[in-house]
XYZ file of C-alpha atoms in Angstrom:
505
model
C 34.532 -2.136 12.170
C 33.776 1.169 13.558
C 29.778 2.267 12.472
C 30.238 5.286 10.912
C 32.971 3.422 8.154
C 30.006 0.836 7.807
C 27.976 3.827 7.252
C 30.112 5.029 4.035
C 30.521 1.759 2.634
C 26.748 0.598 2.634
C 26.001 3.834 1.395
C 28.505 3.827 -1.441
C 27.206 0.144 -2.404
C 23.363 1.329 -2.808
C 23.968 3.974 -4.677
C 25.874 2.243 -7.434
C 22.634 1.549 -8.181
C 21.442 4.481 -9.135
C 22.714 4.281 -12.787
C 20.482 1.365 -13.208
C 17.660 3.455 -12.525
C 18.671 6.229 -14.875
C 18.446 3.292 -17.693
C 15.016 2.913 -17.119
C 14.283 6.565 -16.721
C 15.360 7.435 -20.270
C 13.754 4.386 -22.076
C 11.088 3.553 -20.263
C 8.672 2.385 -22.716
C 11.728 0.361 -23.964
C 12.506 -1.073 -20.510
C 8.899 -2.466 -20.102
C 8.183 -4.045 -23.968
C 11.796 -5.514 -23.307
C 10.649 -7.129 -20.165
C 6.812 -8.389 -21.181
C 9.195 -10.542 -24.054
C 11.554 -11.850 -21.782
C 8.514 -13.016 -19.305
C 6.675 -14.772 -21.959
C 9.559 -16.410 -23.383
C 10.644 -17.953 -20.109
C 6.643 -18.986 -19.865
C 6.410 -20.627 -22.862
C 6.924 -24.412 -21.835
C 4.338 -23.795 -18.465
C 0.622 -24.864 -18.802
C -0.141 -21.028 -18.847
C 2.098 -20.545 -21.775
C 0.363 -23.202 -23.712
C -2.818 -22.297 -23.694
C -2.265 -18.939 -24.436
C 0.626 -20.212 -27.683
C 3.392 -17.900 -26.175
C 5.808 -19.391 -28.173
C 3.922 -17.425 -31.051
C 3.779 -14.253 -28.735
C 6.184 -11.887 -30.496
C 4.228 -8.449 -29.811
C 2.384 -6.410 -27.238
C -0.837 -6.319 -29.395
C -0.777 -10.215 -29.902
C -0.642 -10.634 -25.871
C -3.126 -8.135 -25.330
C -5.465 -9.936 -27.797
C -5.116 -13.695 -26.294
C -4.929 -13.002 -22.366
C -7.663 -11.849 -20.726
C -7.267 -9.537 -17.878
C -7.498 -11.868 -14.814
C -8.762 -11.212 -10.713
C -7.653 -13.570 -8.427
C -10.645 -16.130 -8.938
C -9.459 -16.612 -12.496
C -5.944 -17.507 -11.256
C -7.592 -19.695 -7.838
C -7.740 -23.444 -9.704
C -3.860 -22.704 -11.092
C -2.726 -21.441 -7.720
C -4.404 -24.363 -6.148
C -2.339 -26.680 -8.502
C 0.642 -25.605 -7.152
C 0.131 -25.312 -3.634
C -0.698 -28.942 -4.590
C 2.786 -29.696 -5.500
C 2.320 -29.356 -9.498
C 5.096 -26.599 -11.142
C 5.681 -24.832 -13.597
C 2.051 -24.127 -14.112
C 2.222 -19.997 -14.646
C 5.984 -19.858 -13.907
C 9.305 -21.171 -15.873
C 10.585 -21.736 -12.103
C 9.049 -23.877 -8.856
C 7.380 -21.568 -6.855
C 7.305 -22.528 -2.600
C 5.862 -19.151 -1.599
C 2.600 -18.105 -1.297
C 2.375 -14.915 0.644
C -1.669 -15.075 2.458
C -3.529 -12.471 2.682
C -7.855 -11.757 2.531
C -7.411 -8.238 1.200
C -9.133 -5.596 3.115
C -11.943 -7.269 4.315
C -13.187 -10.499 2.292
C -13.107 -13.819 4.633
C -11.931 -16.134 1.598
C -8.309 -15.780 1.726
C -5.853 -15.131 -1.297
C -2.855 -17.220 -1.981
C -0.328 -15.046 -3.945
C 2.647 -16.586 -5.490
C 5.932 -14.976 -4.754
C 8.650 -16.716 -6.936
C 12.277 -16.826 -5.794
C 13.042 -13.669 -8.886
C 10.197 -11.978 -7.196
C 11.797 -12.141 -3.834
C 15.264 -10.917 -5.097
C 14.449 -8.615 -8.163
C 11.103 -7.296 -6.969
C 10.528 -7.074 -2.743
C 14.074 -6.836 -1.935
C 15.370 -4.973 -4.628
C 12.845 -2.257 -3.987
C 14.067 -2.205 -0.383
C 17.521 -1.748 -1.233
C 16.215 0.550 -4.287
C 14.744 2.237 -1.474
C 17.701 3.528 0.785
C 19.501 3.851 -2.954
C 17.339 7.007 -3.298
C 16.641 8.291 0.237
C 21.040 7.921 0.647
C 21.015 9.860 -2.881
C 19.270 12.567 -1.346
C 20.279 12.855 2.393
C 24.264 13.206 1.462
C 25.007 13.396 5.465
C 22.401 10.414 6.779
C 23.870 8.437 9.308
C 21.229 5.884 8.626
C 23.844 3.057 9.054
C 25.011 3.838 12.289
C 21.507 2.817 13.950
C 19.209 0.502 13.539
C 15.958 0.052 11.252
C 12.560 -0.894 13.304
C 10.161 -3.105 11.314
C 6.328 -3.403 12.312
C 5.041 -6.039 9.580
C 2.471 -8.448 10.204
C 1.533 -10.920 12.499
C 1.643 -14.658 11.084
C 3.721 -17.120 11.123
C 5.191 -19.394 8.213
C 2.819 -22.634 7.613
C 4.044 -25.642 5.557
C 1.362 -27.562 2.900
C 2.719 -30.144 0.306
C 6.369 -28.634 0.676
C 5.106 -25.193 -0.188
C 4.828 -22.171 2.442
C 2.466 -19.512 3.253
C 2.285 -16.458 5.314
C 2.006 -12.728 5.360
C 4.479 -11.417 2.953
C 6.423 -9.653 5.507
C 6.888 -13.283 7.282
C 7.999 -14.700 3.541
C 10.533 -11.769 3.305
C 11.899 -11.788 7.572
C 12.507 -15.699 6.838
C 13.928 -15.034 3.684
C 16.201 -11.807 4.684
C 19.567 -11.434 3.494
C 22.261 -10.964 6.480
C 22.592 -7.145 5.519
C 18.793 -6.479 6.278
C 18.716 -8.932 9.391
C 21.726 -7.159 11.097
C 20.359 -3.780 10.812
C 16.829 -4.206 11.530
C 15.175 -4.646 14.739
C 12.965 -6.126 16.392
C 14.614 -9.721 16.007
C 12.880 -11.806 13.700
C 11.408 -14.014 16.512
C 9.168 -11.145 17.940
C 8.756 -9.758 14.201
C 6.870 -12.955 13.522
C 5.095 -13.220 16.902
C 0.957 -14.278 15.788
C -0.140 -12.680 18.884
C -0.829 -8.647 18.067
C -1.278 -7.266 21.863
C 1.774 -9.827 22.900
C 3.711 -8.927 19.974
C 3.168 -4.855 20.821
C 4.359 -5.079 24.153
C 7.709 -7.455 23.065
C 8.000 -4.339 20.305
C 8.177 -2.149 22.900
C 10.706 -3.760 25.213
C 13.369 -4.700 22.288
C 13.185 -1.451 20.818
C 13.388 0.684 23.262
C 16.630 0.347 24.498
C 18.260 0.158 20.236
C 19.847 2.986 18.467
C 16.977 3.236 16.191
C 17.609 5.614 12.774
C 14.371 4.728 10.849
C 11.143 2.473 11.252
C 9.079 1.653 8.234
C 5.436 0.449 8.478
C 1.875 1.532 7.755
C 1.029 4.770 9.421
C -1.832 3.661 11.334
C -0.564 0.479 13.438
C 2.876 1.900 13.495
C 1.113 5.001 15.354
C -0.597 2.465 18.082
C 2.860 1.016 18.780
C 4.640 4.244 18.895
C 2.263 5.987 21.036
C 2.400 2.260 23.447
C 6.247 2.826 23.336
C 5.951 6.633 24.527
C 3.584 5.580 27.251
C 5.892 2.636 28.285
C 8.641 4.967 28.599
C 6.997 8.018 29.618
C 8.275 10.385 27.123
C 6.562 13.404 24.924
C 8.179 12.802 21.768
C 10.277 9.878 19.881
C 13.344 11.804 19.818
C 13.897 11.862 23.608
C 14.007 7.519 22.851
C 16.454 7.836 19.749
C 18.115 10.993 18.879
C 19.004 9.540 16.021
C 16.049 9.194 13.956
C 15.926 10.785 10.659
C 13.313 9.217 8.534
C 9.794 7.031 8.676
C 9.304 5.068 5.495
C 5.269 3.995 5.012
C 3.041 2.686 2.921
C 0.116 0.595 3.113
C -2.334 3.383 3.985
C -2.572 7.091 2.925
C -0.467 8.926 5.308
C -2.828 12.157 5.093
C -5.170 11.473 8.036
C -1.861 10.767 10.498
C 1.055 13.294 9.358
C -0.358 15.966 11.994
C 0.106 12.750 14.563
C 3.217 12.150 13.730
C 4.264 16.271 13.608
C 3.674 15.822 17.498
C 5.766 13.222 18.159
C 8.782 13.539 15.813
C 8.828 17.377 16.365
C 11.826 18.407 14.208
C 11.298 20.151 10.541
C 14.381 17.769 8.989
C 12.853 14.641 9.675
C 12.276 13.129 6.921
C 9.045 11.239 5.323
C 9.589 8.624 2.778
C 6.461 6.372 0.752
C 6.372 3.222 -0.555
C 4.006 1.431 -2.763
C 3.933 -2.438 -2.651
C 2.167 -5.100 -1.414
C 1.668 -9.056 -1.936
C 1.770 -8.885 -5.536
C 5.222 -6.751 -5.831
C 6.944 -3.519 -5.156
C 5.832 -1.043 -7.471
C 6.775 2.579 -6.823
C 9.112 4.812 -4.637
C 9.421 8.114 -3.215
C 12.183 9.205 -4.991
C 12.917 13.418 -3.748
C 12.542 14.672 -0.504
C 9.545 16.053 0.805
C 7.512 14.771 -2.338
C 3.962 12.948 -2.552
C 5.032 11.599 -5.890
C 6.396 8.001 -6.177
C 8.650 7.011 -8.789
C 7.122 3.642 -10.907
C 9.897 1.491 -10.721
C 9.883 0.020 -14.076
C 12.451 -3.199 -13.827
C 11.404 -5.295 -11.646
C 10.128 -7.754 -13.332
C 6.621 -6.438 -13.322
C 4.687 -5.110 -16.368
C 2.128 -2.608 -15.650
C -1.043 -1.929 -18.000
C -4.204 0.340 -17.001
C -7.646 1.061 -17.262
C -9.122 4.469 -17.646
C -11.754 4.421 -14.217
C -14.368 6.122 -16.734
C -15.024 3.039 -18.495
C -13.776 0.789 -15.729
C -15.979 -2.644 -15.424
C -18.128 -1.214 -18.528
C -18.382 -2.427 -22.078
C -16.372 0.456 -22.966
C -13.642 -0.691 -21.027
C -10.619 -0.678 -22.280
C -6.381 -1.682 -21.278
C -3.815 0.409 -22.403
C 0.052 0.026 -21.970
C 2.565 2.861 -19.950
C 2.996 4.637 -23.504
C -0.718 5.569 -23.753
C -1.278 7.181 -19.916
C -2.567 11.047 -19.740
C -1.707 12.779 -16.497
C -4.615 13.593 -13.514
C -6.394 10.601 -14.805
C -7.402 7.301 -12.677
C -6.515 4.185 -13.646
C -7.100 0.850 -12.391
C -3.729 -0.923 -12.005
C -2.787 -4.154 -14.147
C 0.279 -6.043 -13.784
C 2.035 -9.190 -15.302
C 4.799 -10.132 -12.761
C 7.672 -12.229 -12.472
C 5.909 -14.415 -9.812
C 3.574 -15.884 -13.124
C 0.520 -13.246 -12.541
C -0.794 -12.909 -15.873
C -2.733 -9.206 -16.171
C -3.932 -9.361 -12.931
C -5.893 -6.668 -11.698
C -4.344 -5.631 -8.352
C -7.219 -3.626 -7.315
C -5.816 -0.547 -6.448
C -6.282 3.025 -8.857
C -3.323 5.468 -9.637
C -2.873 8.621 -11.045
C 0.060 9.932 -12.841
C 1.539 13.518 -11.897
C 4.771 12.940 -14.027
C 5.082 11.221 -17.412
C 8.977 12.384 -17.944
C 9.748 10.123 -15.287
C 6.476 8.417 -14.629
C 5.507 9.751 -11.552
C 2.103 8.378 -9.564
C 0.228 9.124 -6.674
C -2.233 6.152 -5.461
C -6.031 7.006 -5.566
C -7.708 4.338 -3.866
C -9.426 0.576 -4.445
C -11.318 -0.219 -7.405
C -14.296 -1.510 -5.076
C -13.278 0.800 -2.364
C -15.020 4.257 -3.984
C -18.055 5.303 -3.871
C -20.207 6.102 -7.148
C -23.533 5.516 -6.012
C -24.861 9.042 -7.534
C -22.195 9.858 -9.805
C -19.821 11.570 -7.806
C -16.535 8.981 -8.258
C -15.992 9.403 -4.680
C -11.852 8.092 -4.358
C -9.913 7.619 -1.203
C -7.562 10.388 -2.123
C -10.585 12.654 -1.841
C -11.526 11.616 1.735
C -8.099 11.233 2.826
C -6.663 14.927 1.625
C -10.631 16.194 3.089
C -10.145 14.891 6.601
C -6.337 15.771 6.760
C -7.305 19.533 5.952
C -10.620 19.286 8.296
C -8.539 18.152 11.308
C -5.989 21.204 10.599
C -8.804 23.567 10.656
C -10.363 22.216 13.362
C -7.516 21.114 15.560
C -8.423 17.394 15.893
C -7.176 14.252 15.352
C -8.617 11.272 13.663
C -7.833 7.870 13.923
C -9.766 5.539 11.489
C -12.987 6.443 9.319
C -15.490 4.805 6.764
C -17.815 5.879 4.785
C -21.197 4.707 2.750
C -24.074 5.774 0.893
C -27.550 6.179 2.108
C -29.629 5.761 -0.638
C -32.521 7.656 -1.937
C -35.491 6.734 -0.318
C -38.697 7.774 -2.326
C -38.662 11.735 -2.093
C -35.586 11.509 0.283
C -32.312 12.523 -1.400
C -29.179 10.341 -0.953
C -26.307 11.127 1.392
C -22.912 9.781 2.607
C -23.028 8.861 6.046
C -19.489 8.565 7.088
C -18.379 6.809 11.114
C -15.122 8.188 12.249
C -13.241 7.477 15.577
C -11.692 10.650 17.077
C -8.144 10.792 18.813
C -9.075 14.272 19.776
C -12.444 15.082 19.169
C -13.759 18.312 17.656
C -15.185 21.312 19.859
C -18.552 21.968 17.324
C -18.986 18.409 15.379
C -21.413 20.634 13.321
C -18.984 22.677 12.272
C -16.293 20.008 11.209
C -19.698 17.458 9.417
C -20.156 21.469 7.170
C -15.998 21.921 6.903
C -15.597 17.925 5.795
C -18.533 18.555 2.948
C -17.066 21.934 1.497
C -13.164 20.365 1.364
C -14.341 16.986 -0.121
C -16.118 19.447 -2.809
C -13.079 21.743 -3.343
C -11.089 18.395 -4.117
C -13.994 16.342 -6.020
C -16.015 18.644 -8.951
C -18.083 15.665 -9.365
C -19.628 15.528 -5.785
C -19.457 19.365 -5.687
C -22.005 19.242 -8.553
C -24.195 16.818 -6.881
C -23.936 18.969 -3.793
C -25.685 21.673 -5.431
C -28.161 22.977 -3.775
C -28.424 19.919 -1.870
C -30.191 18.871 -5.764
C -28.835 15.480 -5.468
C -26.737 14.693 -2.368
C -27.850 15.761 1.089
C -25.219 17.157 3.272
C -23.087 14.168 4.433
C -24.256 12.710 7.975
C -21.004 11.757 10.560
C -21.074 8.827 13.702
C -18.608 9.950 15.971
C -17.478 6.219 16.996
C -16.710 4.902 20.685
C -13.238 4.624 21.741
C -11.676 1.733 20.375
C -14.370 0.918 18.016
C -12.301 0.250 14.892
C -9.355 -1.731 16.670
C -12.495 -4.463 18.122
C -13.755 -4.541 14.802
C -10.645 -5.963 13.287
C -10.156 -7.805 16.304
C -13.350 -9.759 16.163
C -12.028 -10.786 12.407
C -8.993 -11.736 13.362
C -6.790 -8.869 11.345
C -4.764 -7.476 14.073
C -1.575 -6.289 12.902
C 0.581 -4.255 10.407
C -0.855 -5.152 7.270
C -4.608 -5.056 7.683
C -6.135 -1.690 6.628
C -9.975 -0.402 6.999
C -11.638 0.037 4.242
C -12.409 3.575 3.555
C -15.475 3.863 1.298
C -17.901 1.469 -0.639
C -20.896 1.393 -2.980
C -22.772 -0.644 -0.328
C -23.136 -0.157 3.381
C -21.909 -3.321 5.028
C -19.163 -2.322 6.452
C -20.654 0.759 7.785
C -23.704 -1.486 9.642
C -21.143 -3.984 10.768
C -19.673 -0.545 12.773
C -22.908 0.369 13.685
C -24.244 -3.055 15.309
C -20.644 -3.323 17.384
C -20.778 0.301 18.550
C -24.162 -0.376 20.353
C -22.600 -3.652 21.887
């Protein structure tokens, strides 16, 4: 069948979805109560559903009241029952997938169910939900005459007691329907290569010589292998390897510090940029319009989100309210239920809405991943928007940053003492450390205030890091690959020090 008919028809298929999504655009609130029931009534017979009497569950109040939000050390001894071989222990179905992963930096590693509704209503569905939208509004994409290249992560499927575990992105390759495998590349063998600098070059080779239309993948390792693919093939931009390219979709990372980057090397105004929000625990959100930082919550798939207002976040204030009760421009900590038998879980990362008519969101940052150390509610947004405006003004390029507190010290003020490496570095580092401060204050009121007259914060203090600095610090802990992310700011400065002491190696 010619490729341009195979074009037409997968388009026309994905977008029959899009009345679906207009359900759950005009009752939204409806969409979600519907769902919480019909997750709790297929719970009721598992251990979970005893103990919390779902069977007498009939409202969202009476939930709320008898199960406690959860993190993932609450859920650990259940988990480890089923990875065991025991079922139906949080979920009404037998659950063989555990998708592996340590978070951003923590040793301990986290085993997170992914149920076999998960995989079809939740990761996939968003995928396909996915091209529904970007099809919806590119009319004349050719998508489907090309392929799509994949960077995920870099581990293999392991077997324990007849249950599996992996990164998610080797769960959903081994687990891809025959649409998805037949217009992806690379091939799933080199996808799920462990080896990172192996893997890169086998990238490289399979790739180049496709008729690639999109690649999706977080910015930052999907820059190292396009920039190794450009140097391979000796070429200035991406478009002199496939004409046909029309659109990156990312997630993972904020793609702030890295659009200039990619301006360089996909140097055409129509090319189009498209986010995702999901991870481990689901698929969660969409860019839905073009040219938009707003993502669409996707509200049926089988996920049912709650938040927590970050002003009273981890306080005896604290309190969980449902979709119905969210303000716009405020942070929230994220709480899900899922499909997958993750009972309020608190995913860890903050969102704020932009939209409430749809519910629009833009992701903030980590819940341990700020920095509050003075009262400033330092978020990743903050830094992320503050360095993407710096390098503009400054003309330089950035390729991975963290940042910390120095404490006060007696009479000495505080500070944030930030290490960045530099794809281009700047001409006056003076003049970008004084440009960085007065951006993160136009964006953050609270640090402006402490800024003050230097009254409580000291100007921030910047590391300009050797080359390669960040890349051997993942390296040495083993997260090499398309799913591991640095973290960008904390309370406490380990992570910083851990830079530091491998920079003077």
């Amino acid at each position: 069948m010619p490729l341009p008919i195979i074009n037409s028809i997968a388009s026309w298929v994905l977008k029959q979805r899009i009345h679906q999504i207009e359900l759950f655009l005009k009752y939204p609130n409806e969409v979600q109560e519907e769902l919480l029931m019909n997750l709790i009534r297929q719970s009721e017979n598992t251990v979970i559903g005893k103990q919390y009497d779902f069977a007498n569950v009939r409202t969202y109040h009476t939930f709320q009241e008898r199960v406690p939000i959860s993190h993932y050390e609450d859920l650990e001894p259940l988990i480890e029952r089923t990875r065991k071989g025991e079922q139906f222990v949080f979920w009404h179905q037998p659950i063989k997938w555990f998708a592996k992963s340590s978070g951003t930096t923590n040793a301990k590693s986290k085993f997170i169910p992914v149920s076999s509704e998960a995989l079809e209503n939740c990761h996939y569905k968003g995928s396909k939900d996915l091209l529904c939208m970007y099809l919806n509004n590119n009319e004349n994409s050719q998508l489907f005459t090309g392929k799509s290249l994949r960077l995920g992560g870099s581990k293999q499927l392991y077997e324990d007691n007849n249950t599996f575990f992996g990164d998610l992105s080797a769960i959903l390759i081994d687990n891809m329907p025959f649409w998805a495998e037949f217009s992806s590349t690379p091939s799933s063998k080199t996808s799920l290569m462990s080896e990172w600098e192996t893997k890169l070059m086998a990238i490289v080779n399979e790739t180049k010589v496709e008729n690639v239309t999109s690649f999706a993948g977080v910015p930052s390792w999907m820059m190292v292998l396009l920039n190794k693919l450009l140097e391979e093939t000796r070429n200035e931009n991406l478009f002199q390897i496939w004409p046909n390219l029309e659109v990156y979709f990312h997630g993972g990372v904020s793609f702030e510090p890295y659009r200039e980057q990619y301006k360089k090397i996909l140097p055409k105004n129509d090319f189009k940029y498209y986010e995702i929000y999901n991870a481990s625990e689901g698929f969660f959100a969409i860019q839905d319009q073009n040219g938009s930082n707003d993502l669409l919550l996707m509200l049926d798939y089988g996920i049912f989100y709650e938040f927590i207002p970050m002003e009273t976040f981890g306080t005896s204030e604290q309190k969980v309210i449902r979709l119905a009760e969210v303000e716009l421009h405020k942070n929230y900590a994220v709480v899900i239920t899922t499909n997958s038998g993750l009972w309020r879980y608190l995913i860890g990362d903050t969102v704020r809405f932009t939209s409430l008519n749809p519910y629009r969101i833009r992701i903030t940052g980590r819940t341990k991943h700020h920095i509050n150390v003075f009262g400033e509610e330092l978020m990743v947004e903050n830094t992320d928007m503050a360095i993407a405006k710096t390098c503009q003004l400054t003309n330089t390029e950035v390729i991975d940053y963290t940042v910390a507190p120095i404490f006060m010290n007696g009479k000495e003020k505080g500070a944030h003492e930030w290490i960045i490496e530099f794809k281009k570095k700047p001409e006056c580092l003076e003049r970008f450390s004084q440009l960085l401060d007065e951006n993160i204050q136009s964006l953050n009121s609270d640090y402006e205030a402490k800024r003050y007259n230097n009254m409580t914060l000291n100007p921030l203090k910047i590391n300009v890091a050797r080359e390669n600095l960040f890349y051997d610090w993942l390296k040495q802990k083993d997260k090499l690959g398309g799913q591991n992310k640095i973290p960008r700011l904390s309370n406490s400065r380990e992570y910083l020090e851990n830079l530091l002491s491998l920079q003077k190696m």
